[in-house]
Coordinates of C-alpha atoms in Angstrom, one line a residue:
X1 CA 0.4 0.0 0.5
X2 CA 1.7 3.4 -0.4
X3 CA 1.6 5.4 2.2
X4 CA -0.9 9.1 1.8
X5 CA 1.7 11.3 0.9
X6 CA 3.6 9.6 -1.7
X7 CA -0.3 9.3 -3.4
X8 CA -0.1 11.5 -6.6
X9 CA -1.2 15.0 -6.4
X10 CA -3.7 14.6 -8.7
X11 CA -5.4 11.5 -7.2
X12 CA -5.8 13.6 -3.6
X13 CA -9.3 15.0 -2.9
X14 CA -8.7 18.8 -2.9
X15 CA -8.4 20.7 0.1
X16 CA -8.8 24.5 0.5
X17 CA -4.8 24.8 2.2
X18 CA -3.5 22.8 -1.1
X19 CA -5.3 24.7 -3.2
X20 CA -3.9 27.7 -1.8
X21 CA -0.3 26.0 -0.6
X22 CA -0.3 24.9 -4.9
X23 CA 3.0 27.0 -6.9
X24 CA 3.9 24.2 -9.3
X25 CA 1.3 24.7 -13.6
X26 CA -0.5 21.5 -13.8
X27 CA -4.4 19.7 -13.7
X28 CA -5.0 19.2 -10.2
X29 CA -8.5 17.0 -10.3
X30 CA -10.6 17.8 -7.5
X31 CA -11.5 14.5 -6.1
X32 CA -15.1 15.0 -5.3
X33 CA -17.0 16.0 -7.5
X34 CA -16.2 14.4 -11.1
X35 CA -14.8 16.7 -13.2
X36 CA -13.6 19.4 -11.3
X37 CA -10.1 21.3 -12.2
X38 CA -8.2 22.5 -11.0
X39 CA -5.6 24.8 -13.9
X40 CA -2.8 26.6 -13.0
X41 CA -0.8 28.1 -14.7
X42 CA 2.8 29.7 -14.1
X43 CA 2.6 33.5 -15.3
X44 CA 4.8 34.3 -18.8
X45 CA 6.3 37.1 -17.2
X46 CA 9.1 37.2 -14.7
X47 CA 7.9 37.9 -10.9
X48 CA 4.5 37.1 -10.7
X49 CA 2.6 34.5 -9.2
X50 CA 0.7 31.5 -11.5
X51 CA -3.0 31.8 -11.8
X52 CA -5.5 29.1 -11.4
X53 CA -8.4 28.1 -13.0
X54 CA -11.8 26.2 -12.3
X55 CA -13.7 24.2 -14.9
X56 CA -15.6 21.0 -15.6
X57 CA -14.4 18.0 -17.7
X58 CA -17.8 16.8 -19.2
X59 CA -19.7 14.8 -22.0
X60 CA -22.4 15.8 -24.4
X61 CA -24.1 14.8 -27.4
X62 CA -21.4 12.5 -27.7
X63 CA -19.4 15.7 -27.8
X64 CA -15.7 16.0 -25.1
X65 CA -16.1 19.8 -23.9
X66 CA -13.9 21.7 -21.8
X67 CA -17.0 24.6 -18.8
X68 CA -14.9 27.5 -17.1
X69 CA -16.3 28.0 -14.1
X70 CA -14.0 31.0 -12.4
X71 CA -10.5 32.5 -11.8
X72 CA -9.4 31.4 -7.9
X73 CA -9.4 32.4 -5.1
X74 CA -12.2 34.6 -6.4
X75 CA -15.0 32.0 -6.9
X76 CA -13.2 29.2 -4.7
X77 CA -13.2 25.6 -3.1
X78 CA -17.0 24.9 -2.0
X79 CA -18.5 27.7 -4.5
X80 CA -16.7 25.6 -6.7
X81 CA -17.9 22.3 -6.3
X82 CA -22.1 23.8 -5.8
X83 CA -21.5 25.1 -9.6
X84 CA -19.5 21.9 -10.7
X85 CA -22.5 20.3 -9.9
X86 CA -25.5 22.7 -10.5
X87 CA -23.7 22.5 -14.2
X88 CA -23.5 18.5 -13.8
X89 CA -27.3 18.5 -13.0
X90 CA -28.4 20.8 -16.4
X91 CA -25.8 18.3 -18.3
X92 CA -27.9 15.5 -17.0
X93 CA -30.9 17.4 -19.1
X94 CA -29.0 17.9 -21.6
X95 CA -28.4 21.6 -21.3
X96 CA -25.2 22.8 -22.4
X97 CA -23.6 24.8 -19.3
X98 CA -22.4 27.7 -20.7
X99 CA -25.2 28.0 -22.3
X100 CA -27.3 28.3 -19.1
X101 CA -24.3 30.6 -17.4
X102 CA -25.1 32.9 -20.4
X103 CA -29.2 32.6 -20.0
X104 CA -28.8 33.7 -15.9
X105 CA -26.3 36.0 -17.0
X106 CA -28.7 37.9 -19.5
X107 CA -31.9 36.9 -16.9
X108 CA -29.8 39.0 -14.5
X109 CA -29.5 41.6 -16.1
X110 CA -33.2 41.6 -17.1
X111 CA -33.5 41.4 -13.4
X112 CA -32.0 44.9 -12.6
X113 CA -33.7 46.3 -15.3
X114 CA -37.0 45.2 -14.2
X115 CA -37.6 47.9 -11.7
X116 CA -41.6 48.6 -9.6
X117 CA -41.0 51.6 -11.2
X118 CA -40.4 50.2 -14.6
X119 CA -42.7 47.6 -14.8
X120 CA -45.4 50.5 -12.9
X121 CA -45.4 52.3 -16.3
X122 CA -45.9 49.7 -18.1
X123 CA -48.6 48.4 -16.0
X124 CA -50.0 51.6 -16.4
X125 CA -49.3 51.9 -20.8
X126 CA -51.8 48.5 -20.7
X127 CA -53.8 50.1 -18.3
X128 CA -53.6 53.7 -20.1
X129 CA -56.3 52.3 -23.3
X130 CA -58.9 51.7 -20.5
X131 CA -58.9 54.8 -17.7
X132 CA -60.0 58.1 -18.6
X133 CA -57.4 60.8 -18.3
X134 CA -58.6 61.7 -14.4
X135 CA -58.0 58.0 -13.5
X136 CA -54.9 58.1 -15.2
X137 CA -53.2 60.6 -13.3
X138 CA -53.9 59.3 -10.2
X139 CA -52.8 56.6 -10.0
X140 CA -49.3 58.3 -11.8
X141 CA -49.2 60.5 -8.6
X142 CA -50.1 58.0 -6.4
X143 CA -47.0 55.9 -7.4
X144 CA -44.2 58.8 -7.4
X145 CA -46.2 60.3 -4.2
X146 CA -45.3 57.4 -1.9
X147 CA -44.1 54.3 -3.8
X148 CA -41.3 55.1 -5.9
X149 CA -39.6 57.3 -3.7
X150 CA -39.7 54.0 -1.0
X151 CA -39.0 51.1 -4.3
X152 CA -39.4 52.8 -7.6
X153 CA -36.0 51.3 -8.3
X154 CA -36.1 48.1 -6.7
X155 CA -35.8 45.6 -8.9
X156 CA -39.6 43.6 -8.1
X157 CA -38.0 40.7 -7.3
X158 CA -36.6 42.0 -4.9
X159 CA -38.9 43.4 -2.9
X160 CA -41.1 41.9 0.3
X161 CA -43.8 42.2 2.5
X162 CA -41.9 45.0 4.9
X163 CA -40.3 46.6 1.7
X164 CA -44.8 47.2 1.0
X165 CA -45.7 47.6 5.3
X166 CA -42.5 51.0 5.4
X167 CA -45.0 52.6 2.8
X168 CA -48.3 51.6 4.0
X169 CA -47.4 52.6 7.7
X170 CA -45.7 56.2 6.8
X171 CA -49.8 56.9 4.9
X172 CA -51.5 55.6 8.2
X173 CA -49.1 58.1 10.6
X174 CA -49.8 61.3 8.0
X175 CA -53.7 60.0 9.0
X176 CA -54.7 59.8 4.8
X177 CA -56.0 55.7 5.5
X178 CA -57.5 57.0 2.0
X179 CA -54.8 56.5 -0.3
X180 CA -52.7 54.3 2.1
X181 CA -55.3 51.1 0.7
X182 CA -55.4 52.9 -2.4
X183 CA -51.8 53.2 -3.1
X184 CA -52.6 49.1 -1.3
X185 CA -54.4 48.2 -4.4
X186 CA -52.2 49.3 -7.4
X187 CA -49.3 47.7 -5.4
X188 CA -51.1 44.5 -5.9
X189 CA -51.9 45.3 -9.5
X190 CA -48.5 46.5 -9.9
X191 CA -47.1 43.1 -8.4
X192 CA -49.7 41.0 -10.7
X193 CA -48.8 42.6 -14.1
X194 CA -45.7 40.7 -12.9
X195 CA -46.1 37.6 -11.8
X196 CA -48.0 37.6 -14.9
X197 CA -45.7 38.1 -16.9
X198 CA -43.2 35.2 -15.4
X199 CA -41.0 38.1 -14.1
X200 CA -41.9 37.8 -10.3
X201 CA -43.1 34.0 -8.6
X202 CA -45.7 35.8 -6.8
X203 CA -47.2 38.3 -5.5
X204 CA -46.2 39.2 -2.0
X205 CA -48.6 42.1 -1.5
X206 CA -51.9 39.4 -2.1
X207 CA -50.7 38.6 1.9
X208 CA -53.5 38.6 4.2
X209 CA -51.4 39.4 7.3
X210 CA -51.6 42.5 9.7
X211 CA -48.8 44.5 8.7
X212 CA -51.2 45.2 4.9
X213 CA -54.6 45.1 6.5
X214 CA -56.1 49.0 6.5
X215 CA -59.5 49.3 8.3
X216 CA -62.5 51.5 6.1
X217 CA -62.4 54.3 6.6
X218 CA -66.1 56.3 4.9
X219 CA -65.2 59.1 3.8
X220 CA -68.2 62.2 3.2
X221 CA -68.8 65.3 1.5
X222 CA -69.4 67.6 4.0
X223 CA -72.5 68.9 3.3
X224 CA -76.3 70.8 4.3
X225 CA -78.1 68.1 5.8
X226 CA -81.2 70.1 7.4
X227 CA -84.6 71.9 5.9
X228 CA -83.6 74.7 7.6
X229 CA -79.9 75.3 7.3
X230 CA -80.8 74.5 3.3
X231 CA -83.5 77.2 3.2
X232 CA -80.8 80.1 4.8
X233 CA -78.3 79.0 2.3
X234 CA -81.0 78.8 -0.8
X235 CA -81.8 82.8 0.3
X236 CA -78.7 84.0 0.1
X237 CA -77.7 81.8 -3.6
X238 CA -80.6 84.3 -4.5
X239 CA -79.4 87.8 -3.6
X240 CA -75.4 86.2 -5.7
X241 CA -74.8 88.3 -9.0
X242 CA -75.9 86.8 -11.4
X243 CA -73.7 84.7 -13.7
X244 CA -72.4 82.0 -15.4
X245 CA -70.9 80.5 -12.4
X246 CA -73.8 81.8 -9.7
X247 CA -76.8 80.3 -12.3
X248 CA -74.2 77.2 -12.6
X249 CA -74.3 77.1 -8.1
X250 CA -78.5 77.2 -9.1
X251 CA -78.0 74.1 -10.9
X252 CA -76.5 71.7 -9.4
X253 CA -78.9 72.5 -6.5
X254 CA -81.8 71.4 -8.3
X255 CA -80.3 69.1 -10.7
X256 CA -78.1 66.0 -8.7
X257 CA -75.6 65.9 -10.8
X258 CA -71.5 66.4 -10.6
X259 CA -69.8 69.0 -10.2
X260 CA -67.6 68.3 -12.7
X261 CA -70.6 67.3 -14.7
X262 CA -72.2 70.2 -15.0
X263 CA -69.2 72.3 -15.1
X264 CA -68.5 71.0 -19.1
X265 CA -72.4 70.9 -20.3
X266 CA -72.7 70.9 -23.6
X267 CA -75.7 72.8 -25.6
X268 CA -76.1 69.8 -28.2
X269 CA -76.9 67.6 -25.2
X270 CA -79.7 69.8 -23.6
X271 CA -82.7 69.8 -24.5
X272 CA -85.2 72.1 -23.6
X273 CA -88.8 71.0 -25.1
X274 CA -88.6 66.8 -24.5
X275 CA -86.7 68.5 -20.8
X276 CA -83.8 66.3 -20.0
X277 CA -79.7 66.5 -20.1
X278 CA -78.5 63.5 -21.4
X279 CA -74.6 63.5 -21.5
X280 CA -72.3 60.2 -20.8
X281 CA -71.2 60.3 -17.0
X282 CA -67.7 60.6 -17.1
X283 CA -66.1 59.0 -14.2
X284 CA -66.9 55.6 -15.9
X285 CA -66.7 56.1 -19.5
X286 CA -64.6 53.9 -19.8
X287 CA -66.9 50.9 -18.5
X288 CA -70.5 52.4 -20.2
X289 CA -70.5 54.1 -22.9
X290 CA -74.5 54.6 -22.1
X291 CA -75.8 58.0 -22.0
X292 CA -77.2 59.2 -18.0
X293 CA -80.7 60.5 -18.8
X294 CA -81.4 63.8 -16.1
X295 CA -83.9 64.6 -16.4
X296 CA -85.0 68.7 -15.9
X297 CA -87.4 70.4 -13.5
X298 CA -89.8 74.1 -14.5
X299 CA -87.4 76.7 -12.5
X300 CA -83.9 74.4 -14.4
X301 CA -85.2 74.4 -17.5
X302 CA -85.7 78.4 -17.0
X303 CA -82.5 78.6 -15.8
X304 CA -81.3 77.0 -19.0
X305 CA -83.6 78.6 -21.7
X306 CA -82.1 82.7 -19.7
X307 CA -79.1 81.4 -20.5
X308 CA -79.6 80.3 -24.3
X309 CA -80.3 83.9 -25.1
X310 CA -76.3 85.1 -24.5
X311 CA -75.1 81.6 -25.3
X312 CA -72.8 81.1 -28.2
X313 CA -71.9 78.4 -30.1
X314 CA -71.1 77.5 -33.6
X315 CA -72.8 76.7 -36.7
X316 CA -74.2 73.8 -35.3
X317 CA -75.8 74.6 -32.7
X318 CA -72.5 73.6 -30.1
X319 CA -71.2 74.6 -27.2
X320 CA -70.3 75.5 -23.5
X321 CA -73.2 76.4 -21.3
X322 CA -71.9 77.8 -19.1
X323 CA -68.7 79.8 -20.7
X324 CA -65.6 80.5 -18.4
X325 CA -65.7 85.0 -17.3
X326 CA -61.6 84.2 -18.2
X327 CA -60.8 82.1 -20.5
X328 CA -63.4 82.3 -23.6
X329 CA -63.5 79.5 -25.5
X330 CA -63.6 77.6 -22.1
X331 CA -66.1 76.3 -19.2
X332 CA -65.9 77.4 -16.0
X333 CA -64.0 75.4 -13.5
X334 CA -65.6 72.8 -11.0
X335 CA -63.4 75.2 -8.6
X336 CA -64.8 78.2 -8.8
X337 CA -68.3 77.1 -7.4
X338 CA -66.4 76.0 -4.6
X339 CA -64.8 78.8 -3.5
X340 CA -68.3 80.9 -3.8
X341 CA -71.1 77.8 -2.5
X342 CA -68.3 77.8 1.0
X343 CA -68.0 82.6 0.5
X344 CA -71.6 82.8 1.1
X345 CA -71.6 79.4 3.3
X346 CA -68.3 80.4 6.0
X347 CA -70.5 78.8 9.2
X348 CA -69.4 74.8 7.2
X349 CA -67.3 73.6 5.8
X350 CA -70.0 72.4 2.6
X351 CA -68.1 71.3 -1.1
X352 CA -70.4 70.9 -4.2
X353 CA -70.3 67.5 -4.4
X354 CA -71.9 67.7 -1.4
X355 CA -75.4 68.6 -2.8
X356 CA -75.7 65.5 -3.8
X357 CA -76.1 64.2 -0.4
X358 CA -77.6 66.8 0.8
X359 CA -80.2 65.1 -2.4
X360 CA -79.9 62.2 -1.9
X361 CA -80.7 62.1 1.9
X362 CA -83.6 65.3 2.7
X363 CA -85.9 63.9 -1.1
X364 CA -85.6 60.4 0.9
X365 CA -86.6 61.3 4.3
X366 CA -88.6 64.4 4.1
X367 CA -90.8 63.8 0.0
X368 CA -91.0 60.1 0.2
X369 CA -88.9 59.2 -3.0
X370 CA -87.9 56.0 -3.1
X371 CA -84.6 55.5 -2.3
X372 CA -84.0 53.3 -6.3
X373 CA -85.1 56.0 -7.4
X374 CA -82.7 58.3 -6.3
X375 CA -79.8 55.9 -6.2
X376 CA -80.9 55.8 -10.4
X377 CA -81.1 59.8 -10.3
X378 CA -77.4 59.6 -8.9
X379 CA -76.2 57.8 -11.3
X380 CA -74.7 55.1 -9.4
X381 CA -75.1 51.3 -10.5
X382 CA -77.8 49.4 -8.9
X383 CA -76.5 46.5 -7.0
X384 CA -77.9 43.0 -6.2
X385 CA -79.2 41.0 -9.7
X386 CA -82.3 43.4 -10.0
X387 CA -78.9 45.8 -11.3
X388 CA -79.1 45.7 -14.6
X389 CA -83.2 45.5 -15.0
X390 CA -82.8 49.0 -13.0
X391 CA -80.5 49.8 -14.9
X392 CA -82.2 49.0 -18.8
X393 CA -85.4 50.7 -17.4
X394 CA -83.8 53.6 -15.8
X395 CA -87.7 54.4 -13.9
X396 CA -87.3 57.8 -16.6
X397 CA -91.3 58.6 -15.8
X398 CA -90.6 58.1 -12.3
X399 CA -87.0 60.4 -11.2
X400 CA -88.2 62.6 -14.2
X401 CA -91.8 63.3 -11.2
X402 CA -89.2 63.0 -8.1
X403 CA -87.4 65.9 -10.1
X404 CA -90.3 68.0 -10.1
X405 CA -91.1 67.8 -7.1
X406 CA -87.6 68.3 -5.6
X407 CA -87.7 71.9 -7.2
X408 CA -90.8 72.5 -6.2
X409 CA -90.2 71.6 -2.0
X410 CA -86.6 74.0 -2.9
X411 CA -88.8 77.0 -4.1
X412 CA -90.8 76.2 -0.5
X413 CA -88.2 75.9 1.3
X414 CA -87.4 79.7 0.0
X415 CA -91.1 80.9 1.5

């Protein structure tokens, strides 16, 4: 038997100390992983130390090949064995280890490119066709202000629950619960987009851990809810100077529409003979192109007929109903109505949108109007299996009756 110290170097099982001490050029087999060896080469320049490189000898498709693992000591013995074993698994599956290595390098490069901000932009581009500009701007604003500063430059594969929790916690501490919920929804959508394309293994934002839960907060626009207060407000409104903004304010109290919808009202959508106003609801027009019908009571028709006398329209009779007194050719800004409302009613922080709530509350409690009729008048989608039936029927005659009843009630309050 040959003593251990007499065994040739290439037959030994390599050790860290042995590899570190090697200075003689040659090929030294690992002795543990088949085909793995360390190639030692002398330098062409005098005085320079030898170079050491890990290589794997293998056969694939009947041909002998060499796979370069890397240089020592950048890659140690343990790492070289792990890489060699992984390569042998590829070889067993008829995969060229060099091609597998190149694919991993490319995947890593793509992973660094696919940051959360990059994926979010791809998601926004995908969603933009079905979103109104206001919704798209809302998504982009939430991302820019609350998400990108935290994880915008981070690859999506590296985002975990801790990152998302930090974003939501910061919003909770600010008391902006509605924005926290919105941001959580956006992050889930972006990571879901990445998961669907195989860029991440799973959507971590879908976790139900406590840190990602946001208690539902009911918020509403400040509104007048008492008939006595509404009566006082109407008298103050009547004292306002006549103009496009004040007329729009009067009409907004009569018609349960959104301020933005009224501000952009157009003459071609108004039928003063048939007494209705038909338009596509901007908030949901990407989902439903059906026009919402607003019955016009006699009091609203009086205001509109008066405006019609001095309106500016084109040859086809098209134009804005409420033209801006500051920017000719443009409609009034809904904010101008809000400021005017708050100026004549400083006691409460009412909003222009709040008059929809005023209509919904007082018309039901004091006039006994059916809630279904009220919801349809507000252009709300009816829930449940009967929603489609109500949406199709629209209960137009009942809504027309309710509209006139509400306008007459406002006149009674003035008295």
